[in-house]
Short mmCIF file of C-alpha atoms in Angstrom, two decimals:
data_model
loop_
_atom_site.label_atom_id
_atom_site.label_comp_id
_atom_site.label_asym_id
_atom_site.label_seq_id
_atom_site.Cartn_x
_atom_site.Cartn_y
_atom_site.Cartn_z
CA MET A 1 -0.18 -0.23 -0.10
CA GLY A 2 3.11 2.48 0.27
CA ILE A 3 3.82 5.28 2.44
CA PHE A 4 0.09 6.44 2.22
CA SER A 5 -2.91 4.27 2.53
CA ARG A 6 -6.63 4.80 2.49
CA LYS A 7 -8.20 4.61 6.29
CA ASN A 8 -10.93 1.91 7.22
CA ASP A 9 -12.14 3.42 10.71
CA THR A 10 -13.07 7.38 11.10
CA THR A 11 -13.86 9.32 14.54
CA VAL A 12 -13.39 13.07 14.00
CA ALA A 13 -10.88 14.74 16.28
CA VAL A 14 -7.06 16.03 16.36
CA ALA A 15 -3.26 14.24 16.63
CA THR A 16 -0.82 16.39 19.04
CA PRO A 17 2.34 15.46 20.21
CA VAL A 18 2.35 16.39 23.69
CA ALA A 19 1.78 13.72 26.69
CA GLY A 20 -0.39 14.14 29.95
CA PRO A 21 1.36 14.51 33.26
CA GLY A 22 3.06 10.97 34.70
CA LEU A 23 3.87 9.87 30.91
CA GLY A 24 7.29 10.24 30.44
CA HIS A 25 7.59 6.45 29.50
CA LEU A 26 5.99 7.47 26.34
CA THR A 27 8.69 9.57 25.48
CA GLY A 28 9.47 8.70 21.68
CA GLY A 29 8.78 8.76 18.09
CA TYR A 30 5.43 7.68 16.75
CA THR A 31 3.76 6.82 13.55
CA ILE A 32 0.25 7.56 13.07
CA ASP A 33 -1.97 4.64 12.26
CA THR A 34 -3.76 6.09 9.26
CA THR A 35 -6.23 2.72 9.65
CA HIS A 36 -7.77 4.03 12.82
CA SER A 37 -7.22 7.63 12.25
CA GLN A 38 -9.29 10.71 10.26
CA ILE A 39 -8.36 13.54 9.18
CA GLY A 40 -11.92 16.27 8.30
CA PHE A 41 -13.06 19.44 7.81
CA ALA A 42 -16.42 21.01 7.69
CA VAL A 43 -17.47 24.46 5.63
CA ARG A 44 -20.77 26.40 5.69
CA HIS A 45 -22.80 25.64 2.51
CA ALA A 46 -25.46 28.13 0.80
CA MET A 47 -25.63 29.61 4.68
CA VAL A 48 -27.83 26.68 5.81
CA THR A 49 -25.95 23.72 6.59
CA ASN A 50 -22.50 22.30 6.56
CA VAL A 51 -20.45 20.30 4.10
CA ARG A 52 -18.10 17.69 5.82
CA GLY A 53 -15.48 15.55 3.84
CA GLU A 54 -11.92 13.75 4.54
CA PHE A 55 -8.75 13.58 3.39
CA THR A 56 -8.07 9.44 2.94
CA GLU A 57 -4.26 9.62 1.97
CA TYR A 58 -1.49 11.08 4.38
CA GLU A 59 1.18 9.67 6.69
CA GLY A 60 2.53 11.70 10.08
CA LYS A 61 5.28 11.03 12.74
CA LEU A 62 4.93 12.41 16.17
CA HIS A 63 7.62 12.96 19.03
CA LEU A 64 6.58 12.83 22.20
CA ASP A 65 8.39 14.02 25.37
CA GLY A 66 5.98 13.03 28.07
CA ASP A 67 7.99 14.78 30.68
CA GLN A 68 8.61 17.92 29.04
CA PRO A 69 5.95 18.53 26.16
CA ALA A 70 7.10 22.01 25.03
CA ASN A 71 9.95 19.08 23.37
CA SER A 72 6.96 17.54 21.73
CA SER A 73 6.77 17.81 17.64
CA ALA A 74 4.64 16.92 14.97
CA ASP A 75 4.92 16.55 10.95
CA LEU A 76 2.26 15.79 8.86
CA VAL A 77 1.64 15.28 4.82
CA ILE A 78 -1.73 15.24 2.80
CA LYS A 79 -2.16 13.97 -0.24
CA VAL A 80 -4.45 16.49 -1.91
CA ALA A 81 -5.97 14.23 -4.28
CA SER A 82 -7.54 12.07 -1.64
CA ILE A 83 -10.01 14.71 -0.51
CA ASP A 84 -13.99 12.77 -0.14
CA THR A 85 -16.74 14.55 0.70
CA ASN A 86 -19.11 11.58 -0.37
CA GLN A 87 -20.04 13.23 -3.97
CA ALA A 88 -17.51 12.60 -6.59
CA GLN A 89 -18.22 15.87 -8.67
CA ARG A 90 -17.70 18.15 -5.40
CA ASP A 91 -14.48 16.21 -5.21
CA GLU A 92 -13.48 16.68 -8.85
CA HIS A 93 -14.33 20.63 -8.50
CA LEU A 94 -11.95 20.63 -5.78
CA ARG A 95 -9.02 19.28 -6.87
CA THR A 96 -8.94 21.63 -9.85
CA GLY A 97 -7.47 25.30 -9.58
CA ASP A 98 -10.78 26.74 -8.68
CA PHE A 99 -9.78 25.14 -5.03
CA PHE A 100 -6.50 22.96 -4.59
CA ALA A 101 -4.91 22.53 -8.28
CA ALA A 102 -3.68 19.23 -6.97
CA ASP A 103 -2.15 18.47 -9.86
CA THR A 104 0.16 21.20 -9.47
CA TYR A 105 0.16 20.97 -5.69
CA PRO A 106 -0.56 17.34 -4.91
CA GLU A 107 0.43 18.03 -1.16
CA ILE A 108 -0.35 19.74 2.17
CA ARG A 109 1.80 19.79 4.88
CA PHE A 110 1.94 20.80 8.64
CA ARG A 111 5.02 20.93 10.69
CA SER A 112 4.56 21.67 14.44
CA THR A 113 6.81 25.05 15.87
CA SER A 114 5.78 24.39 19.19
CA ALA A 115 4.01 22.85 21.88
CA GLU A 116 2.61 23.79 25.39
CA ARG A 117 0.42 22.31 28.31
CA VAL A 118 -2.71 23.87 28.89
CA GLY A 119 -4.67 21.59 31.40
CA ASP A 120 -4.25 18.64 32.68
CA GLU A 121 -4.68 16.61 29.41
CA SER A 122 -5.24 19.81 27.14
CA TYR A 123 -2.19 20.98 25.06
CA ARG A 124 -1.78 24.24 22.25
CA LEU A 125 0.07 22.63 19.03
CA THR A 126 1.30 25.95 16.99
CA GLY A 127 2.91 25.34 13.53
CA ASP A 128 3.24 25.99 10.04
CA LEU A 129 0.23 24.98 7.57
CA THR A 130 1.10 24.83 3.56
CA ILE A 131 -1.40 24.49 1.08
CA LYS A 132 -0.72 25.55 -2.52
CA ASP A 133 2.92 26.56 -1.68
CA THR A 134 1.47 29.52 0.68
CA THR A 135 2.41 28.82 4.49
CA ARG A 136 0.22 30.43 7.58
CA GLN A 137 0.75 29.69 11.33
CA VAL A 138 -2.02 27.72 12.89
CA VAL A 139 -2.84 26.52 16.52
CA LEU A 140 -4.21 23.52 17.17
CA ASP A 141 -6.34 23.09 20.54
CA LEU A 142 -5.67 19.18 21.58
CA ASP A 143 -6.85 16.60 24.37
CA PHE A 144 -4.59 13.80 25.07
CA THR A 145 -7.39 10.51 24.95
CA GLY A 146 -5.34 7.80 26.14
CA HIS A 147 -2.22 4.82 25.80
CA ALA A 148 -2.85 1.21 25.61
CA THR A 149 -0.72 -1.67 24.30
CA ASP A 150 -2.99 -3.30 21.71
CA VAL A 151 -3.60 -7.28 20.85
CA TYR A 152 -0.36 -7.15 18.44
CA GLY A 153 1.95 -5.61 21.26
CA ALA A 154 2.08 -2.14 20.18
CA GLU A 155 1.97 0.85 22.20
CA ARG A 156 -0.33 3.19 20.83
CA VAL A 157 -1.44 6.82 21.76
CA GLY A 158 -4.35 8.65 21.14
CA PHE A 159 -5.35 12.45 20.48
CA GLU A 160 -8.13 14.70 19.13
CA GLY A 161 -9.03 18.15 18.27
CA SER A 162 -9.93 21.07 16.22
CA ALA A 163 -8.30 24.11 14.35
CA THR A 164 -10.48 26.83 12.86
CA VAL A 165 -8.92 28.52 9.53
CA ASP A 166 -9.67 30.97 6.93
CA ARG A 167 -9.50 29.06 3.49
CA THR A 168 -8.56 32.61 1.81
CA ALA A 169 -5.29 32.71 3.26
CA TRP A 170 -4.03 30.36 1.36
CA GLY A 171 -5.61 31.26 -1.75
CA LEU A 172 -8.60 29.20 -1.61
CA THR A 173 -11.04 32.49 -2.59
CA TYR A 174 -13.63 30.53 -5.34
CA ASN A 175 -17.21 31.37 -4.33
CA ALA A 176 -20.55 31.99 -6.02
CA ALA A 177 -23.46 34.76 -5.12
CA LEU A 178 -26.65 33.37 -3.93
CA GLU A 179 -29.61 34.90 -5.54
CA THR A 180 -31.34 35.24 -1.67
CA GLY A 181 -28.23 36.85 -0.84
CA GLY A 182 -24.77 35.66 0.76
CA VAL A 183 -22.53 33.49 -0.97
CA LEU A 184 -22.19 29.50 -1.54
CA ILE A 185 -19.48 28.42 0.54
CA GLY A 186 -18.52 29.92 3.80
CA GLU A 187 -14.50 31.03 4.65
CA LYS A 188 -14.30 29.42 7.83
CA VAL A 189 -13.44 25.86 7.83
CA LYS A 190 -13.21 23.63 11.16
CA LEU A 191 -10.46 21.41 10.70
CA SER A 192 -10.89 18.05 12.77
CA PHE A 193 -8.44 14.98 13.81
CA ASP A 194 -8.68 11.74 15.60
CA ILE A 195 -5.75 10.65 15.73
CA SER A 196 -4.13 6.57 16.97
CA ALA A 197 -0.09 6.66 16.72
CA VAL A 198 1.73 3.57 17.12
CA LYS A 199 5.18 3.98 18.90
CA ALA A 200 8.41 2.84 16.99
CA ALA A 201 9.79 -0.34 18.02
#
């Protein structure tokens, strides 16, 4: 299946590379398990509802420091062409130059620049998000959801959270006016992540 693989199980929420109190034993490198994770988004449509979607092909690495969360980091690469909103015609439009221009800019990248603990198991991750060769800073609010050793003996950690961004900051400006007033597509996009990551052997 290569580096990128389509996920089979989904839930909506965020990955964070920071650990909670007393989790020093979790310090180390982790790989995101794409079969048990989801990277999703939601955007207002026609002023009345939300269209939801996800990216199904991506890879990510985390470095966790359970004792010093500020030393943690995350690196994520998403294949733009894997966008899926459960409507094929819309997905094809999103891949065109009106939106992501997937043929020219095939990847979305996120690289963290800082991490901080803001609650017992809550964290804030700041990083650079690059879309269409434009890089802007984003801030993710995150929760550590637990750790366990699975039936195969792999040590896993979980994180969830979200961030809200303005798509026009990355040149995603396409829109259409509605006859009743307003526009077809909202500018604010809620990003959501639900991540299961496996510790490197």
